[in-house]
Each structure stands twice: as C-alpha cells, then as structure tokens.
Coordinates of C-alpha atoms in Angstrom, one line a residue:
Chain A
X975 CA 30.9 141.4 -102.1
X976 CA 27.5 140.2 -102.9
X977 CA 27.0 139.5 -106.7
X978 CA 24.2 138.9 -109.2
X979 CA 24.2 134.9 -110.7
X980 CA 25.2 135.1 -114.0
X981 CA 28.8 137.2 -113.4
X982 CA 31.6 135.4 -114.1
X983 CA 34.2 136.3 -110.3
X984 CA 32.6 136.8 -106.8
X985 CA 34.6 137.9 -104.2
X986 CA 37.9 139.1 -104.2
X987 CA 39.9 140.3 -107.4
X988 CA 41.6 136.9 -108.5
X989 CA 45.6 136.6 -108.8
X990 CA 46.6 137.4 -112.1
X991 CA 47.5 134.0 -113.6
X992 CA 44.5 133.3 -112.3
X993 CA 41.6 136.0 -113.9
X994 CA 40.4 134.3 -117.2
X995 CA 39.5 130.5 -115.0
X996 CA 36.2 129.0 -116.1
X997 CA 35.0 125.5 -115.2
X998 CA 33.0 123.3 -117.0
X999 CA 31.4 120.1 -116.2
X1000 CA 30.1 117.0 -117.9
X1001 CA 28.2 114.6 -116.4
X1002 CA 28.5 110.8 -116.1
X1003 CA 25.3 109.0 -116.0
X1004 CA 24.8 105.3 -115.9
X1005 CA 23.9 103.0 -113.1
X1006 CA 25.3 100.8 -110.7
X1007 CA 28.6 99.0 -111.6
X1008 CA 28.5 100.3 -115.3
X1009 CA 32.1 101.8 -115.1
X1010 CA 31.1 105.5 -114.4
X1011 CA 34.1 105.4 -111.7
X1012 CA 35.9 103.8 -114.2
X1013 CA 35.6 106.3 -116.9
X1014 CA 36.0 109.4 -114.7
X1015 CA 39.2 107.6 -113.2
X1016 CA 41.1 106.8 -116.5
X1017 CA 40.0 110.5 -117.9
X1018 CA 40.7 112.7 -114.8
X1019 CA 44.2 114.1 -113.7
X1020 CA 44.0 113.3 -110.0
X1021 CA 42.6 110.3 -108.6
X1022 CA 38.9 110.5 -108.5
X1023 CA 37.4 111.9 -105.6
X1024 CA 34.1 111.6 -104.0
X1025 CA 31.7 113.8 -102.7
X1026 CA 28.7 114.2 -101.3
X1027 CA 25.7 116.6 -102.5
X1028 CA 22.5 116.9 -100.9
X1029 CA 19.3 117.1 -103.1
X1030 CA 15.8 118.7 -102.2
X1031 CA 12.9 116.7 -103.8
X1032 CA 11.6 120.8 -104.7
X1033 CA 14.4 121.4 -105.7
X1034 CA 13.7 124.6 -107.9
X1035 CA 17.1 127.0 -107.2
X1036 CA 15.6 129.4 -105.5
X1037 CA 13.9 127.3 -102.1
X1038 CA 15.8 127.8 -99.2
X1039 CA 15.7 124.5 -97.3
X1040 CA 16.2 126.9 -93.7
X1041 CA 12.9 128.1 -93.8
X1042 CA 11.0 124.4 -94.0
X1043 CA 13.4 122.1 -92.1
X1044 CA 11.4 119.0 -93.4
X1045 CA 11.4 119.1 -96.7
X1046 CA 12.4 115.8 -98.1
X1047 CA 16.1 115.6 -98.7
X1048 CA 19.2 113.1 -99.5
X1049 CA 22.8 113.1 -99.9
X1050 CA 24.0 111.2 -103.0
X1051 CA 27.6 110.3 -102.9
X1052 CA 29.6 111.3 -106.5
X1053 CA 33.0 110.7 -107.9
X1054 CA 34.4 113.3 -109.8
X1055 CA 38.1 114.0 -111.7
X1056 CA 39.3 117.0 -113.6
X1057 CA 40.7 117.2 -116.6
X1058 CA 42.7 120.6 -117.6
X1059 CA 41.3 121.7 -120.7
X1060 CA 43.6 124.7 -121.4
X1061 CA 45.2 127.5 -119.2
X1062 CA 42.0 128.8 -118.6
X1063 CA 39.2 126.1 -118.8
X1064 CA 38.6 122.9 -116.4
X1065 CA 36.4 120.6 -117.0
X1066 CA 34.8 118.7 -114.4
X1067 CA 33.6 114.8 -114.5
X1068 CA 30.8 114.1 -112.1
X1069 CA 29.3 110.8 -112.4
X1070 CA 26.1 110.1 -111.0
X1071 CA 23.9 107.2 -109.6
X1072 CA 21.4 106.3 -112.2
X1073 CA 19.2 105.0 -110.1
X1074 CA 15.5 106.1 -111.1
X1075 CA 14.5 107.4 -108.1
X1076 CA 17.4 110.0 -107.6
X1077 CA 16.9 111.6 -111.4
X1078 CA 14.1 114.0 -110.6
X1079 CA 16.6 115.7 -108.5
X1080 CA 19.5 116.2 -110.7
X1081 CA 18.6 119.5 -112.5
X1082 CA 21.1 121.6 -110.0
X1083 CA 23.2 119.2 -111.4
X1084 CA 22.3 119.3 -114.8
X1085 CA 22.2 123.0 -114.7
X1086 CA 24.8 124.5 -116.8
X1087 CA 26.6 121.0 -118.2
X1088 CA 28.1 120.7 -121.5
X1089 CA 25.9 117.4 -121.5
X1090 CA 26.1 113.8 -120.5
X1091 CA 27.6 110.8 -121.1
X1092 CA 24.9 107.6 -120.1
X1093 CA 27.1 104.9 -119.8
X1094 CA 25.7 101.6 -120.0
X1095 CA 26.2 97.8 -119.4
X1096 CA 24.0 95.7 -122.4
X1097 CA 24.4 93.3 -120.3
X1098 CA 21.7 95.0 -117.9
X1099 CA 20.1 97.9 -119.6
X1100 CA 17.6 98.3 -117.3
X1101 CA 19.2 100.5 -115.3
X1102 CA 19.9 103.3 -118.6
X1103 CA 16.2 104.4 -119.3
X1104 CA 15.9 107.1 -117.1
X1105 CA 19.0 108.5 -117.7
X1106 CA 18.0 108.8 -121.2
X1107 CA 14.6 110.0 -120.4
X1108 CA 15.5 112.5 -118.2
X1109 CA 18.3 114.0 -120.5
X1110 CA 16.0 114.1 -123.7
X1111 CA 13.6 115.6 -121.6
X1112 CA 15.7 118.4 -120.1
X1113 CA 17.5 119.3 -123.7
X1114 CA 20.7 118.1 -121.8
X1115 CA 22.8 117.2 -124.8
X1116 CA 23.6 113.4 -124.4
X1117 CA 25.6 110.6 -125.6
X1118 CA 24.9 106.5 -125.0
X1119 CA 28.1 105.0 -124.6
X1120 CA 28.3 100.9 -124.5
X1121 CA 31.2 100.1 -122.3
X1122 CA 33.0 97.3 -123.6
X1123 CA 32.3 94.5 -121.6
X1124 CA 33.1 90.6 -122.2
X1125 CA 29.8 89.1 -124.0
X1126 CA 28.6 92.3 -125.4
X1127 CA 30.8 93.0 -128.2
X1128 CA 29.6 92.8 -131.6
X1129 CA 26.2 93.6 -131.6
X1130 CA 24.2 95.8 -134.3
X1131 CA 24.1 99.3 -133.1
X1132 CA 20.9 99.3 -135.1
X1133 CA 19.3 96.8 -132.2
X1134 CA 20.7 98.4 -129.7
X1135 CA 19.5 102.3 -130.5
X1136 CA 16.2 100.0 -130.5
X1137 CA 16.2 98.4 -127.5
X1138 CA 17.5 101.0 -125.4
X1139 CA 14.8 103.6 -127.4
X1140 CA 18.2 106.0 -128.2
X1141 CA 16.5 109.2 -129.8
X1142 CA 17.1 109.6 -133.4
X1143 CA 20.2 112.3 -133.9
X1144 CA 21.7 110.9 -130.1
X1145 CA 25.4 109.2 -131.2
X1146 CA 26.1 106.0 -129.8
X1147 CA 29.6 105.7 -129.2
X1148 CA 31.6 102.5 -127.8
X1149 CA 34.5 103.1 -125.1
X1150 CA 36.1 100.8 -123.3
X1151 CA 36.2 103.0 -119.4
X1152 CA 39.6 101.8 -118.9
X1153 CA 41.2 103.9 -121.8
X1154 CA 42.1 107.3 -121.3
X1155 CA 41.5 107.1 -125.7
X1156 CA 38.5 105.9 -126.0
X1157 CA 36.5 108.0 -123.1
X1158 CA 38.1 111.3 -125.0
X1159 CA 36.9 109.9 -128.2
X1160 CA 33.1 110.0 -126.4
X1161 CA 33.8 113.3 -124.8
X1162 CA 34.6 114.5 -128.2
X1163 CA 31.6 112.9 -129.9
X1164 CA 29.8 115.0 -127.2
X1165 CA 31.2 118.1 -127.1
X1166 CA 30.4 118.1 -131.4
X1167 CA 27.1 116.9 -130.7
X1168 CA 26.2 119.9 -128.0
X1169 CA 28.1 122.0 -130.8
X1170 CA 25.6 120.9 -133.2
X1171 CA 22.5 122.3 -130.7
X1172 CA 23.9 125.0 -130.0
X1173 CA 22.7 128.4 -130.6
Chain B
X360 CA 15.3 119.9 -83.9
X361 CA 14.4 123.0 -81.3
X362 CA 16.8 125.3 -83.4
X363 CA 15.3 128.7 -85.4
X364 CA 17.4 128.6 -88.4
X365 CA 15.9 131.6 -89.7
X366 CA 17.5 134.2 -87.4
X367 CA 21.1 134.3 -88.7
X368 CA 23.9 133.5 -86.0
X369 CA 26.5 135.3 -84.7
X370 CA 29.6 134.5 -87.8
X371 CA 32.1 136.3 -85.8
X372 CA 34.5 135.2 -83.9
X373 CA 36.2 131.3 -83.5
X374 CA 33.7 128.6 -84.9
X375 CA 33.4 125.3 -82.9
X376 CA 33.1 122.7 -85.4
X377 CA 31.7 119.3 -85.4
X378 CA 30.7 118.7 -89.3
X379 CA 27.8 120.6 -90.4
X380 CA 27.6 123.1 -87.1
X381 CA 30.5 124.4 -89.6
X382 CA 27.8 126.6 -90.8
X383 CA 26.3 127.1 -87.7
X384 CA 22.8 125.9 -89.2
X385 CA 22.7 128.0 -92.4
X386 CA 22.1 126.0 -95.4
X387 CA 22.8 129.2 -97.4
X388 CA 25.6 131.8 -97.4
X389 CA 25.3 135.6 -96.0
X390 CA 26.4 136.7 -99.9
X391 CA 23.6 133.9 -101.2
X392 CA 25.8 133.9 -104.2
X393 CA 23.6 130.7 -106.0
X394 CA 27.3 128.6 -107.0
X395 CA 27.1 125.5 -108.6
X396 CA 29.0 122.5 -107.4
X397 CA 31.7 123.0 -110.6
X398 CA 32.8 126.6 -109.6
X399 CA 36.2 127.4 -108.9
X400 CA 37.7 129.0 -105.7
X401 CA 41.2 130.7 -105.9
X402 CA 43.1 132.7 -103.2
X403 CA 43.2 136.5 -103.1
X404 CA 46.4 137.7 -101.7
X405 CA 43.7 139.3 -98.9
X406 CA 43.3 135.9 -98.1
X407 CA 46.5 134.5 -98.2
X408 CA 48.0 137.6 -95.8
X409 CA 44.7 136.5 -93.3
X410 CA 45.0 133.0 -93.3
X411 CA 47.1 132.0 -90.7
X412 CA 44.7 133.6 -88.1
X413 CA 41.4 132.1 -90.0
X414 CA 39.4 129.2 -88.2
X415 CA 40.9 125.5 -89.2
X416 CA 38.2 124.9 -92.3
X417 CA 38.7 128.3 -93.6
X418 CA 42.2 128.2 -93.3
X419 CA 42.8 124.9 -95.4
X420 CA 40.5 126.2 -97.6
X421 CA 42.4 129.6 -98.5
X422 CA 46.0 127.8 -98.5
X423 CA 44.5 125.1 -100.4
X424 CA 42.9 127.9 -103.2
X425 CA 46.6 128.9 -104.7
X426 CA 45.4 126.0 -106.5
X427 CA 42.4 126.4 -108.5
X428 CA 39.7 124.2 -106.5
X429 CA 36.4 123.7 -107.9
X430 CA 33.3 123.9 -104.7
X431 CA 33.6 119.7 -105.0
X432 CA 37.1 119.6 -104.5
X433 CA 36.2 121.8 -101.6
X434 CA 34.1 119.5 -100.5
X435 CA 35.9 116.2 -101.1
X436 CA 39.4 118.5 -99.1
X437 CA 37.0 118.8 -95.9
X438 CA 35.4 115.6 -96.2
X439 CA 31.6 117.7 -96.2
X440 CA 28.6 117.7 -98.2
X441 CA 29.0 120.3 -100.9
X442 CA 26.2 122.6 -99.7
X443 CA 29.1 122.9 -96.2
X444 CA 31.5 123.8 -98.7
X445 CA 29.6 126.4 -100.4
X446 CA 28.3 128.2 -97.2
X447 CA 32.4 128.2 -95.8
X448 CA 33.2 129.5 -99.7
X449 CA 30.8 132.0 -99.6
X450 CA 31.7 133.3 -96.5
X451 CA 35.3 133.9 -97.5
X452 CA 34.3 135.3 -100.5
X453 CA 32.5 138.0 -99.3
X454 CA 35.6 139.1 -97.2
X455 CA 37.6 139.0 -99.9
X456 CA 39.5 135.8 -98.8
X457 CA 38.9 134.0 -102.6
X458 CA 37.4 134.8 -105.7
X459 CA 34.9 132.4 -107.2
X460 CA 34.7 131.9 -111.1
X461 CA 31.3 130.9 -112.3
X462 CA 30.6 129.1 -114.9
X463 CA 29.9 130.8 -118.7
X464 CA 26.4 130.3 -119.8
X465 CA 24.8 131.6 -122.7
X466 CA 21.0 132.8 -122.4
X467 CA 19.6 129.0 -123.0
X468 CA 21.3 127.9 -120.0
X469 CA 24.3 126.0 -121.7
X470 CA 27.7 126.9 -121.7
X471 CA 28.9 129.2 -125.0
X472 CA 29.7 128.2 -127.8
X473 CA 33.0 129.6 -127.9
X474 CA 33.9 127.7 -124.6
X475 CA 32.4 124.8 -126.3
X476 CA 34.6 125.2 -129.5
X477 CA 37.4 125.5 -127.3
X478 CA 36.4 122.4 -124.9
X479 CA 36.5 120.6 -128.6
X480 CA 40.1 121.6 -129.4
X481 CA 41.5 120.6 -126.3
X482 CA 40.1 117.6 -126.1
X483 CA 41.8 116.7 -129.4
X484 CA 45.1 118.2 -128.8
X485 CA 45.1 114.7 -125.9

C-alpha cells in the first residue's frame, strides 16, 4: 500500500493495542566528549544504541541518490535511547556529532523534532557554535545545556549566554548527564519552550 | 561501479545478502513512502502468519515488530545503515507484513501542539 507523506499508518492495519503509536524525537547536539552518550544513556529505557545514517551533502528530501551514484555522501554514526512517554507516544533521543562540518546535513534529521538539546563542555565551547547556529537558523526550538563538569561550576550564566552568543528567549539550563533528574528537567525546559513557539 | 541502479531488480524470490546488496542496489523503497529515521514499525498479524517463510532480515524484522521498533532500532537490530533499514521496512510494508506510524506534524513542520502538551505531562509524571 503506497501512501502520501503526511498520513499517520502505512502498510498494514496495525494490531489493536497498537493503532494510536506516534513517535517523537529530540535531538542531542553537542560535540565530541561533551556527554551526549551520556545524557541519552541515563534518560533512555534500553541501553543506548547506535546507528548509522547516511547523509547526502543535497540533501533536499526529495533527491534520489540512485540516479547520481556520486553525489557526495557520509555515514555518521548516532546513539539513540527511548523513552516511553505514554501508551501511545515514544520519544526518541538521537544525539549527534557536532562537528561543523556534518551540520549542513542534519535537516532530515532535524525534520519533524520537538527541538534540541546543545549540550556543551565550558570547558571547550568551541565545539557548540554551530549547533547553535544551525538550530536558530532552522527555527528548531533549542535549549543550551552546561553539563556539570569539575572546574566549571559557578559561573554567571549572564557570561556564559555571552560568550557562547545564546539567543535572547533560548533557556539555559544546567544538567549533570549522569542524572536521569536533571536531563528530564532539560527536556522539560524544552518541551515548554517549543510550547511557547508553537502555533 | 558497472551497476544501472535505475532499472529496479527482480524483489522476488530468496535475497542473497551481504550488507547493503540487502536492497539489491535501491537506495529507495518500491512504496517510496519518505519515513523518517524516528518512525515506528509494528507487526500485522499478515506478517506474523508469513514470517517463518520470509528471507532472514525480513524475518527478524517482522518477529522483532510485536514490539514497537522505531526505523533506528531497525537499524541498530540488523547492524545497517538506516537508509537499509528503511528500504527492508518499506518493502514489508507494502505487503502488508507491518504497519509504519509516522510522525504528527502540524503544517509548520513541528509536531502538534497537543502531542507536545502531552510530551510535557509525561515527562513530569517521571
């Protein structure tokens, strides 16, 4: 059964128990040892798993990549968990290399999200800019969460909306990865701030 | 790579499977059902009653489905990229093997508020 994008059930005519499912994802951006795993792991009901998702540089929904063999491509490994929101909703964690060069690719990924959470190590910033960028510019509802690390307690969040250019109306949240608590308390900052924008 | 991949292959019949020849060289499904990497995959009974005599991949697929899987978990179960795992998904569901449950998005592209009001209130209830 062939079925227009947009509908909620392809296929066949889902078990019962099973007719109202509807996933949701949130992404989980932040670079290279920041905690993303970290986050997703002490969040998600099963052990995170990994997975691998190729990306077209042109990537625009509708290319097919079997009709120009050579178009640029990679495969970007991602841990994911799940979380079981109701009897009816899942949500999905994906986190995702934050690695400039990857984020022109990520609007598959993007597509559809509740929003983002840019995790990120004060210790090195450097690596959170175009996460931020690219959220702000995509209307991709966002939060900046500072992961808790040794040595990076206790600074103004003032200065640090500052240095890391946070848009004005973007919450900045703390979490410490490790506690189931504390990353729900983020997701919940982010699911009221994509509330606020939403139509 | 000498391969035409626009003329569709045979689908029918046993599949001989290293990795991505899965797919036999399509990189999209015969429905071309556009499913993101969060959608979930369940069972039909169809597919249950078929799947002992399915192929290996489809097979752990199906039996796996009684669980709601999302296409990752697909994925992540096969050990292939998650365009693989949307190709095999898409095949089974246009047999009738699974259903697929897309995500809700209102007309801006974001998810409803509803779900999102809902997404809230769970999240609390932890």
């Amino acid at each position: 059964m062939v079925s227009a994008h947009g509908e909620r059930a392809v296929g066949g005519a889902p078990p019962a128990e099973h007719r109202n499912l509807l996933p949701l994802k949130i992404l989980v951006a932040g670079g290279f040892g920041v905690g993303k795993t970290t986050l997703v792991g002490a969040l998600s009901e099963v052990p995170p798993l990994s997975t691998e998702q190729r990306m077209t540089s042109l990537s625009d929904g509708v290319d097919d990549t079997s009709i120009v063999p050579d178009k640029t491509t990679t495969t970007v490994a991602m841990d994911f968990g799940r979380v079981t929101i109701d009897d009816a909703l899942v949500l999905y964690l994906f986190g995702t290399p934050g690695q400039s060069r990857f984020w022109f690719m990520w609007d598959e990924l993007a597509r559809g999200a509740v929003g983002a959470v840019v995790l990120v190590d004060l210790r090195r910033i450097d690596d959170c800019f175009a996460a931020i960028d690219y959220f702000e510019n995509r209307g991709v509802p966002f939060v900046v969460a500072l992961n808790e690390f040794p040595g990076t307690q206790g600074v103004d969040d003032d200065l640090v909306r500052d240095a890391l250019a946070v848009p004005e109306g973007c919450p900045l949240v703390h979490v410490d990865a490790r506690d189931d608590a504390s990353c729900t308390r983020a997701l919940i900052t982010l699911v009221e701030h994509a509330l606020a924008h939403s139509g | 790579m000498s391969v035409d991949r626009r003329q569709r292959p045979q689908t029918e019949g046993g599949r001989v499977v290293p990795n991505y020849a899965f797919t036999a060289g399509r990189t999209r499904s015969v429905a071309g059902t556009d499913m993101p990497i969060e959608a979930l995959v369940t069972a039909t009974e169809l597919g249950l009653a078929k799947a002992p005599g399915m192929p290996p991949e489809a097979r752990a697929i199906v039996e796996a489905s009684t669980v709601p899987q999302s296409l990752a978990e697909i994925g992540a179960l096969l050990d292939v990229p998650v365009g693989v795992a949307r190709v095999l998904v898409s095949d089974l569901a246009a047999e009738d093997h699974l259903a697929v449950h897309l995500p809700l998005v209102g007309a801006d592209g974001r998810p409803r508020r509803e779900l999102l009001e809902r997404l809230l209130d769970g999240l609390r209830a932890r």
